[in-house]
Amino acid sequence: MTLLGLGAMGSALGRAWLAAGHPLTVWNRSRERAASLAAAGARLAATPAEAVAAGGLVVGCVLDDAALEETLEGADLGGRDLVSLVTGTPGQARARARWARSRGARFLDGGIMAVPPMIGRPDGGGYVFYSGSAGLFEEHRATLAVPADTAYVGGDPGAAALYDVALLSAMYGMFAGVAHAFALAGEEIAPTDLAPRLAAWLGAMTASVHGTARRLESGDFTTGVVSPLAMQVAGSATLLRTAEERGVSPELLTPYLDLLRRRLAEGHGLEDTTGAIGLLATGRAPAEA
């Protein structure tokens, strides 16, 4: 197999495949990054085209989608299986799939839900979303599962990127809340005292995502609601007043609270917060294979 791109993630992937005994040809723009993998048994190609010619399975782990296209510009992809592990949008993945097919290759897009230290560790907890050619995935499933667990999410090449970005977006929302909490605590609550309580609270709150999913599928936003929207909007004033008292900017909270107020103003005070999602999902572009 061939691996293009040896940054921190690419190098971790390469080490995992080599440790599992997979013959590996590698290429990287700066050759010095390939030295450690070459020492571990990888074959170092002088050009991307040479690297692609060496194996039927080609994995790209370069900076972004544009870099992948540039890297593969002069390579013959006829009969090859191309797996893109770059971070990109669903639309970019679908366009790259069409591009790969036009050059005679099968295509699979991947969204890595891991950081490099999690790669190659069975207990690391990392995994990779894959979408696109089902035949490619089934043929190379065992190889792809070596660095991290796999989760095939369908034939739409954009599905893996959509899952990836949805999860990462939720993660950054959580990070925003954590940043606001530590800013509020300031010097009066030691960070190491707040951290275990904050982690436990956030962990308990994650169960709510299942309820949100069920409400979205059923369209019923009122049955069994414990904390109605009207109560939550009223209570949010305390959050903003506390931030003001503490001299902490509310800028990480106000966008979401503004959505809740808009939903309440539309007359949905007995709902939970699920209805606010519809205020975000406007002008959605249709998926295309």
Coordinates of N, CA and C in Angstrom, one line a residue, residues 68-279:
L68 N -4.2 17.5 -1.7 CA -4.4 16.1 -2.2 C -4.4 16.1 -3.7
E69 N -5.2 17.1 -4.3 CA -5.3 17.2 -5.8 C -3.9 17.5 -6.4
E70 N -3.3 18.5 -5.7 CA -2.0 18.9 -6.2 C -1.0 17.7 -6.2
T71 N -1.0 16.9 -5.1 CA -0.1 15.8 -4.9 C -0.3 14.8 -6.0
L72 N -1.6 14.5 -6.3 CA -1.9 13.4 -7.3 C -2.0 13.9 -8.7
E73 N -1.6 15.2 -9.0 CA -1.8 15.7 -10.3 C -1.1 14.9 -11.4
G74 N 0.1 14.4 -11.2 CA 0.8 13.7 -12.3 C 0.7 12.2 -12.1
A75 N -0.1 11.7 -11.2 CA -0.1 10.2 -10.9 C -1.1 9.5 -11.7
D76 N -0.9 8.3 -12.1 CA -1.8 7.5 -12.8 C -2.7 6.7 -11.8
L77 N -3.9 7.1 -11.7 CA -4.8 6.5 -10.7 C -5.6 5.4 -11.3
G78 N -5.5 5.0 -12.5 CA -6.2 4.0 -13.2 C -6.1 2.7 -12.4
G79 N -7.2 2.1 -12.0 CA -7.2 0.8 -11.3 C -6.8 0.9 -9.8
R80 N -6.6 2.1 -9.3 CA -6.2 2.3 -7.9 C -7.4 2.5 -7.0
D81 N -7.2 2.3 -5.7 CA -8.2 2.6 -4.7 C -7.7 3.7 -3.9
L82 N -8.3 4.9 -3.9 CA -7.9 6.1 -3.3 C -8.7 6.3 -2.0
V83 N -8.0 6.5 -0.9 CA -8.7 6.8 0.4 C -8.1 8.2 0.8
S84 N -9.0 9.1 1.0 CA -8.6 10.4 1.4 C -8.9 10.6 2.9
L85 N -7.9 10.9 3.6 CA -8.0 11.1 5.1 C -7.7 12.6 5.4
V86 N -8.0 13.4 4.5 CA -7.8 14.9 4.7 C -9.1 15.4 5.4
T87 N -8.9 16.5 6.1 CA -10.1 17.1 6.7 C -10.7 18.1 5.7
G88 N -12.0 17.8 5.3 CA -12.6 18.6 4.3 C -14.1 18.6 4.5
T89 N -14.8 19.2 3.6 CA -16.3 19.4 3.7 C -17.0 18.2 2.9
P90 N -18.3 18.0 3.2 CA -19.0 16.9 2.4 C -18.9 17.2 0.9
G91 N -19.1 18.5 0.6 CA -19.1 18.9 -0.9 C -17.7 18.6 -1.5
Q92 N -16.7 18.8 -0.8 CA -15.3 18.6 -1.3 C -15.2 17.0 -1.5
A93 N -15.7 16.3 -0.6 CA -15.5 14.8 -0.7 C -16.3 14.3 -1.9
R94 N -17.5 14.8 -2.1 CA -18.3 14.4 -3.3 C -17.6 14.8 -4.6
A95 N -17.0 16.0 -4.6 CA -16.3 16.4 -5.8 C -15.1 15.6 -6.0
R96 N -14.4 15.2 -4.9 CA -13.1 14.4 -5.1 C -13.5 13.0 -5.5
A97 N -14.6 12.5 -5.1 CA -15.1 11.2 -5.6 C -15.3 11.2 -7.1
R98 N -16.0 12.2 -7.6 CA -16.2 12.3 -9.0 C -14.9 12.4 -9.8
W99 N -14.0 13.2 -9.2 CA -12.6 13.4 -9.8 C -11.9 12.1 -9.9
A100 N -11.9 11.3 -8.8 CA -11.2 10.0 -8.8 C -11.8 9.1 -9.8
R101 N -13.2 9.0 -9.8 CA -13.8 8.1 -10.8 C -13.4 8.5 -12.2
S102 N -13.3 9.8 -12.5 CA -13.0 10.2 -13.8 C -11.6 9.8 -14.2
R103 N -10.8 9.5 -13.2 CA -9.4 9.1 -13.5 C -9.2 7.6 -13.3
G104 N -10.3 6.9 -13.2 CA -10.3 5.4 -13.1 C -10.0 4.8 -11.8
A105 N -10.3 5.6 -10.7 CA -10.0 5.0 -9.4 C -11.4 4.9 -8.6
R106 N -11.4 3.9 -7.7 CA -12.4 3.9 -6.7 C -12.0 4.9 -5.5
F107 N -13.1 5.4 -4.8 CA -12.8 6.4 -3.8 C -13.5 6.2 -2.5
L108 N -12.8 6.5 -1.5 CA -13.3 6.4 -0.1 C -12.9 7.6 0.7
D109 N -13.8 8.3 1.3 CA -13.4 9.4 2.1 C -13.4 9.0 3.6
G110 N -12.5 9.6 4.4 CA -12.4 9.2 5.8 C -12.4 10.5 6.7
G111 N -13.0 10.4 7.8 CA -13.0 11.4 8.8 C -12.4 10.8 10.1
I112 N -11.2 11.3 10.5 CA -10.5 10.6 11.6 C -11.0 11.3 12.9
M113 N -11.5 10.4 13.8 CA -12.0 10.9 15.1 C -10.9 10.4 16.1
A114 N -9.8 11.0 16.0 CA -8.6 10.6 16.9 C -7.6 11.7 16.7
V115 N -6.6 11.7 17.7 CA -5.4 12.5 17.6 C -4.3 11.5 17.4
P116 N -3.1 11.9 16.9 CA -2.0 10.9 16.7 C -1.7 9.9 17.8
P117 N -1.7 10.3 19.1 CA -1.3 9.4 20.1 C -2.3 8.2 20.3
M118 N -3.5 8.4 19.7 CA -4.6 7.4 19.8 C -4.4 6.3 18.7
I119 N -3.6 6.6 17.7 CA -3.5 5.8 16.5 C -2.6 4.5 16.8
G120 N -3.1 3.4 16.4 CA -2.3 2.1 16.6 C -2.4 1.6 18.0
R121 N -3.4 2.1 18.7 CA -3.6 1.6 20.1 C -5.0 1.0 20.2
P122 N -5.1 -0.3 20.3 CA -6.5 -1.0 20.4 C -7.4 -0.4 21.5
D123 N -6.7 0.1 22.5 CA -7.5 0.7 23.6 C -7.6 2.3 23.5
G124 N -7.1 2.8 22.4 CA -7.0 4.3 22.3 C -8.3 5.0 22.2
G125 N -9.4 4.3 21.7 CA -10.7 4.9 21.6 C -10.9 5.7 20.3
G126 N -9.9 5.7 19.4 CA -10.0 6.4 18.1 C -10.7 5.6 17.1
Y127 N -11.3 6.2 16.1 CA -11.9 5.5 15.0 C -12.0 6.4 13.8
V128 N -12.3 5.9 12.7 CA -12.4 6.7 11.4 C -13.7 6.4 10.7
F129 N -14.4 7.5 10.4 CA -15.6 7.3 9.6 C -15.2 7.2 8.2
Y130 N -15.8 6.2 7.4 CA -15.5 6.1 6.0 C -16.9 6.1 5.2
S131 N -16.8 6.7 4.0 CA -18.0 6.7 3.2 C -17.5 6.7 1.7
G132 N -18.3 6.2 0.8 CA -17.9 6.1 -0.6 C -18.1 4.7 -1.1
S133 N -17.1 4.3 -1.8 CA -17.1 2.9 -2.5 C -17.2 1.8 -1.4
A134 N -18.4 1.1 -1.4 CA -18.5 0.0 -0.5 C -17.6 -1.1 -0.8
G135 N -17.4 -1.3 -2.1 CA -16.5 -2.4 -2.5 C -15.0 -2.1 -2.1
L136 N -14.6 -0.9 -2.2 CA -13.3 -0.6 -1.7 C -13.2 -0.8 -0.2
F137 N -14.2 -0.3 0.5 CA -14.1 -0.5 2.0 C -14.1 -2.0 2.4
E138 N -14.9 -2.8 1.8 CA -15.0 -4.2 2.2 C -13.6 -4.9 1.8
E139 N -13.1 -4.6 0.7 CA -11.8 -5.2 0.2 C -10.7 -4.9 1.2
H140 N -10.7 -3.6 1.7 CA -9.5 -3.2 2.5 C -9.9 -2.9 3.9
R141 N -11.0 -3.5 4.4 CA -11.5 -3.2 5.7 C -10.4 -3.6 6.8
A142 N -9.8 -4.8 6.6 CA -8.9 -5.2 7.6 C -7.6 -4.3 7.7
T143 N -7.2 -3.9 6.5 CA -6.0 -3.0 6.5 C -6.4 -1.6 7.1
L144 N -7.5 -1.1 6.8 CA -7.9 0.2 7.3 C -8.2 0.2 8.8
A145 N -8.5 -1.0 9.3 CA -8.8 -1.1 10.7 C -7.5 -1.2 11.6
V146 N -6.4 -1.3 11.0 CA -5.2 -1.5 11.8 C -4.8 -0.3 12.6
P147 N -4.9 1.0 12.1 CA -4.5 2.1 12.9 C -5.6 2.5 13.9
A148 N -6.9 2.3 13.5 CA -8.0 2.7 14.4 C -9.3 2.0 13.9
D149 N -10.2 1.8 14.8 CA -11.5 1.2 14.4 C -12.1 1.9 13.2
T150 N -13.0 1.2 12.5 CA -13.6 1.8 11.3 C -15.1 1.9 11.5
A151 N -15.7 2.9 10.9 CA -17.2 3.0 10.9 C -17.6 3.4 9.5
Y152 N -18.2 2.5 8.7 CA -18.6 2.8 7.4 C -20.0 3.4 7.5
V153 N -20.2 4.6 6.9 CA -21.5 5.3 7.1 C -22.2 5.5 5.8
G154 N -21.9 4.7 4.7 CA -22.7 4.7 3.5 C -22.0 5.1 2.3
G155 N -22.7 5.0 1.2 CA -22.1 5.2 -0.2 C -22.0 6.6 -0.6
D156 N -22.7 7.5 0.1 CA -22.5 9.0 -0.2 C -21.1 9.4 0.2
P157 N -20.2 9.8 -0.7 CA -18.9 10.1 -0.3 C -18.8 11.2 0.7
G158 N -19.8 12.1 0.8 CA -19.8 13.2 1.7 C -20.2 12.8 3.1
A159 N -20.7 11.6 3.4 CA -21.2 11.2 4.7 C -20.2 11.3 5.8
A160 N -19.0 10.7 5.5 CA -18.0 10.7 6.6 C -17.6 12.1 7.0
A161 N -17.4 13.0 6.0 CA -17.1 14.4 6.4 C -18.2 15.0 7.2
L162 N -19.4 14.7 6.9 CA -20.5 15.3 7.6 C -20.6 14.8 9.0
Y163 N -20.4 13.5 9.2 CA -20.3 13.0 10.6 C -19.1 13.7 11.3
D164 N -18.0 13.7 10.7 CA -16.8 14.3 11.3 C -17.0 15.7 11.7
V165 N -17.5 16.5 10.8 CA -17.6 18.0 11.1 C -18.8 18.2 12.2
A166 N -19.8 17.4 12.1 CA -20.9 17.5 13.1 C -20.3 17.2 14.5
L167 N -19.5 16.2 14.7 CA -19.0 15.8 16.0 C -18.0 16.9 16.4
L168 N -17.1 17.3 15.5 CA -16.1 18.3 15.9 C -16.8 19.7 16.2
S169 N -17.9 20.0 15.5 CA -18.6 21.2 15.9 C -19.2 21.2 17.3
A170 N -19.8 20.0 17.6 CA -20.3 19.8 19.0 C -19.1 19.9 20.0
M171 N -18.0 19.4 19.7 CA -16.8 19.4 20.6 C -16.4 20.9 20.8
Y172 N -16.4 21.7 19.8 CA -16.0 23.1 20.0 C -17.0 23.9 20.8
G173 N -18.3 23.5 20.6 CA -19.3 24.1 21.4 C -19.1 23.8 22.9
M174 N -18.7 22.5 23.2 CA -18.4 22.1 24.5 C -17.2 22.9 25.0
F175 N -16.2 23.0 24.2 CA -15.0 23.8 24.6 C -15.3 25.2 25.0
A176 N -16.3 25.8 24.2 CA -16.7 27.2 24.5 C -17.3 27.3 25.9
G177 N -18.2 26.3 26.2 CA -18.8 26.3 27.5 C -17.8 26.1 28.6
V178 N -16.8 25.2 28.4 CA -15.7 25.0 29.4 C -14.9 26.2 29.6
A179 N -14.6 26.9 28.5 CA -13.8 28.2 28.6 C -14.6 29.2 29.4
H180 N -15.9 29.3 29.2 CA -16.7 30.3 29.9 C -16.7 29.9 31.4
A181 N -16.9 28.6 31.7 CA -16.9 28.2 33.1 C -15.6 28.5 33.8
F182 N -14.5 28.3 33.2 CA -13.2 28.6 33.9 C -13.0 30.1 34.0
A183 N -13.5 30.8 33.0 CA -13.4 32.3 33.1 C -14.2 32.8 34.3
L184 N -15.4 32.3 34.4 CA -16.3 32.7 35.5 C -15.7 32.4 36.9
A185 N -15.1 31.2 37.0 CA -14.5 30.8 38.3 C -13.4 31.7 38.7
G186 N -12.6 32.2 37.7 CA -11.5 33.1 38.0 C -10.6 32.6 39.0
E187 N -10.2 33.4 40.0 CA -9.3 33.0 41.1 C -10.0 32.5 42.3
E188 N -11.3 32.6 42.3 CA -12.0 32.2 43.5 C -12.3 30.7 43.6
I189 N -12.3 30.1 42.5 CA -12.4 28.6 42.5 C -11.2 28.1 41.8
A190 N -10.4 27.2 42.5 CA -9.2 26.7 41.9 C -9.6 25.8 40.6
P191 N -8.9 26.0 39.5 CA -9.2 25.2 38.3 C -9.3 23.7 38.6
T192 N -8.4 23.2 39.4 CA -8.4 21.8 39.7 C -9.5 21.4 40.6
D193 N -10.2 22.3 41.3 CA -11.4 22.0 42.1 C -12.6 22.0 41.2
L194 N -12.6 22.9 40.2 CA -13.7 23.0 39.3 C -13.8 21.8 38.3
A195 N -12.6 21.4 37.8 CA -12.5 20.5 36.7 C -13.2 19.2 36.9
P196 N -13.1 18.5 38.1 CA -13.8 17.2 38.2 C -15.3 17.4 38.3
R197 N -15.8 18.5 38.9 CA -17.2 18.7 38.9 C -17.8 19.1 37.5
L198 N -17.0 19.8 36.8 CA -17.4 20.2 35.5 C -17.4 19.0 34.5
A199 N -16.4 18.2 34.6 CA -16.4 17.0 33.8 C -17.6 16.0 34.1
A200 N -17.9 15.9 35.3 CA -19.0 15.0 35.7 C -20.3 15.6 35.3
W201 N -20.5 16.9 35.4 CA -21.7 17.5 35.0 C -21.9 17.4 33.4
L202 N -20.8 17.7 32.7 CA -20.9 17.6 31.2 C -21.2 16.2 30.8
G203 N -20.6 15.2 31.5 CA -20.8 13.8 31.2 C -22.3 13.4 31.4
A204 N -22.9 13.9 32.5 CA -24.3 13.6 32.8 C -25.2 14.3 31.7
M205 N -24.8 15.4 31.3 CA -25.7 16.2 30.3 C -25.6 15.6 28.9
T206 N -24.6 14.8 28.6 CA -24.5 14.2 27.2 C -25.7 13.2 26.9
A207 N -26.3 12.7 28.0 CA -27.4 11.8 27.7 C -28.6 12.5 27.0
S208 N -28.6 13.8 27.1 CA -29.7 14.6 26.5 C -29.7 14.5 25.0
V209 N -28.5 14.1 24.4 CA -28.5 14.1 22.9 C -29.4 13.0 22.4
H210 N -29.7 12.0 23.1 CA -30.6 10.9 22.6 C -32.0 11.4 22.6
G211 N -32.4 12.1 23.7 CA -33.7 12.7 23.7 C -33.9 13.7 22.6
T212 N -32.9 14.5 22.3 CA -33.0 15.5 21.2 C -33.2 14.7 19.9
A213 N -32.4 13.7 19.7 CA -32.6 12.9 18.4 C -34.0 12.3 18.3
R214 N -34.5 11.8 19.4 CA -35.9 11.2 19.3 C -36.9 12.3 19.0
R215 N -36.7 13.5 19.6 CA -37.7 14.6 19.4 C -37.6 15.0 17.9
L216 N -36.4 15.1 17.4 CA -36.3 15.5 16.0 C -36.9 14.6 15.0
E217 N -36.8 13.3 15.3 CA -37.4 12.3 14.5 C -38.9 12.2 14.6
S218 N -39.4 12.5 15.8 CA -40.9 12.4 16.0 C -41.6 13.7 15.7
G219 N -40.8 14.9 15.8 CA -41.5 16.2 15.7 C -42.2 16.6 16.9
D220 N -42.1 15.9 18.0 CA -42.8 16.2 19.2 C -41.8 16.8 20.2
F221 N -41.9 18.1 20.4 CA -41.0 18.8 21.2 C -41.5 19.2 22.6
T222 N -42.7 18.7 23.0 CA -43.3 19.1 24.2 C -43.6 17.9 25.2
T223 N -43.8 16.7 24.7 CA -44.1 15.6 25.6 C -43.0 15.3 26.5
G224 N -43.3 15.2 27.8 CA -42.2 14.8 28.8 C -41.2 15.9 29.1
V225 N -41.4 17.1 28.7 CA -40.4 18.2 28.9 C -40.3 18.5 30.4
V226 N -39.1 18.5 30.9 CA -38.9 18.8 32.3 C -38.6 20.3 32.5
S227 N -37.7 20.8 31.6 CA -37.3 22.2 31.7 C -37.8 22.9 30.5
P228 N -39.0 23.5 30.5 CA -39.5 24.1 29.3 C -38.7 25.4 28.9
L229 N -38.9 25.7 27.6 CA -38.1 26.8 27.0 C -38.3 28.1 27.8
A230 N -39.6 28.4 28.1 CA -39.9 29.7 28.8 C -39.1 29.8 30.1
M231 N -39.0 28.6 30.9 CA -38.2 28.6 32.1 C -36.7 28.8 31.9
Q232 N -36.2 28.2 30.8 CA -34.8 28.2 30.5 C -34.4 29.6 30.1
V233 N -35.2 30.3 29.3 CA -34.9 31.6 28.8 C -34.9 32.6 30.0
A234 N -35.9 32.4 30.9 CA -36.0 33.3 32.1 C -34.7 33.1 33.0
G235 N -34.3 31.8 33.1 CA -33.1 31.5 33.9 C -31.8 32.0 33.3
S236 N -31.8 32.1 32.0 CA -30.6 32.5 31.4 C -30.1 33.9 31.7
A237 N -31.1 34.7 32.2 CA -30.7 36.1 32.6 C -29.7 36.0 33.8
T238 N -29.8 35.1 34.6 CA -28.9 34.9 35.7 C -27.5 34.6 35.2
L239 N -27.4 33.8 34.1 CA -26.1 33.5 33.6 C -25.4 34.8 33.1
L240 N -26.2 35.6 32.4 CA -25.7 36.9 31.8 C -25.3 37.9 32.9
R241 N -26.2 38.0 34.0 CA -25.9 38.9 35.1 C -24.6 38.5 35.8
T242 N -24.4 37.1 36.0 CA -23.2 36.7 36.7 C -22.0 37.0 35.9
A243 N -22.1 36.8 34.5 CA -20.9 37.1 33.7 C -20.6 38.6 33.8
E244 N -21.6 39.4 33.9 CA -21.4 40.9 34.0 C -20.7 41.2 35.3
E245 N -21.3 40.6 36.4 CA -20.7 40.8 37.7 C -19.2 40.4 37.8
R246 N -18.9 39.3 37.1 CA -17.5 38.8 37.1 C -16.6 39.4 36.1
G247 N -17.1 40.3 35.3 CA -16.3 40.9 34.3 C -15.9 40.0 33.2
V248 N -16.8 39.0 32.9 CA -16.5 38.0 31.9 C -17.4 38.2 30.7
S249 N -16.8 38.2 29.5 CA -17.6 38.4 28.3 C -18.6 37.3 28.1
P250 N -19.8 37.6 27.7 CA -20.8 36.5 27.5 C -20.8 36.1 26.0
E251 N -19.8 36.4 25.2 CA -19.9 36.2 23.8 C -19.9 34.8 23.4
L252 N -19.5 33.8 24.2 CA -19.6 32.4 23.9 C -21.0 31.9 24.2
L253 N -21.8 32.6 25.0 CA -23.1 32.1 25.4 C -24.2 32.8 24.6
T254 N -24.0 34.0 24.3 CA -25.2 34.8 23.7 C -25.7 34.3 22.4
P255 N -24.9 33.8 21.5 CA -25.5 33.3 20.2 C -26.6 32.2 20.5
Y256 N -26.3 31.3 21.4 CA -27.2 30.2 21.6 C -28.4 30.7 22.4
L257 N -28.2 31.6 23.4 CA -29.3 32.2 24.1 C -30.2 33.0 23.3
D258 N -29.6 33.7 22.3 CA -30.4 34.5 21.3 C -31.4 33.6 20.5
L259 N -30.9 32.4 20.1 CA -31.7 31.4 19.4 C -32.9 31.0 20.3
L260 N -32.6 30.7 21.6 CA -33.7 30.3 22.5 C -34.7 31.4 22.6
R261 N -34.3 32.6 22.7 CA -35.2 33.7 22.8 C -36.1 33.9 21.6
R262 N -35.5 33.7 20.4 CA -36.2 33.8 19.2 C -37.3 32.7 19.1
R263 N -36.9 31.5 19.5 CA -37.9 30.4 19.5 C -39.0 30.7 20.5
L264 N -38.7 31.2 21.6 CA -39.7 31.5 22.6 C -40.7 32.6 22.1
A265 N -40.1 33.6 21.4 CA -40.9 34.7 20.8 C -41.9 34.2 19.8
E266 N -41.6 33.0 19.2 CA -42.5 32.5 18.2 C -43.6 31.7 18.8
G267 N -43.7 31.6 20.2 CA -44.8 31.0 20.9 C -44.6 29.6 21.3
H268 N -43.3 29.2 21.5 CA -43.0 27.8 21.8 C -42.5 27.6 23.3
G269 N -43.1 28.3 24.2 CA -42.6 28.3 25.6 C -42.7 26.9 26.3
L270 N -43.6 26.0 25.8 CA -43.7 24.7 26.5 C -42.8 23.6 25.9
E271 N -42.1 24.0 24.9 CA -41.1 23.0 24.3 C -39.9 22.9 25.2
D272 N -39.0 21.9 24.8 CA -37.6 22.0 25.3 C -36.8 22.8 24.3
T273 N -35.5 22.7 24.3 CA -34.7 23.5 23.4 C -34.6 23.0 22.0
T274 N -35.1 21.8 21.7 CA -34.9 21.2 20.4 C -35.3 22.1 19.2
G275 N -36.4 22.8 19.4 CA -36.9 23.6 18.3 C -36.0 24.7 17.8
A276 N -35.0 25.1 18.6 CA -34.0 26.1 18.2 C -33.2 25.6 17.0
I277 N -33.1 24.2 16.9 CA -32.3 23.7 15.8 C -32.8 24.1 14.5
G278 N -34.1 24.2 14.4 CA -34.7 24.6 13.1 C -34.3 26.0 12.7
L279 N -34.0 26.9 13.7 CA -33.6 28.2 13.4 C -32.2 28.3 12.7

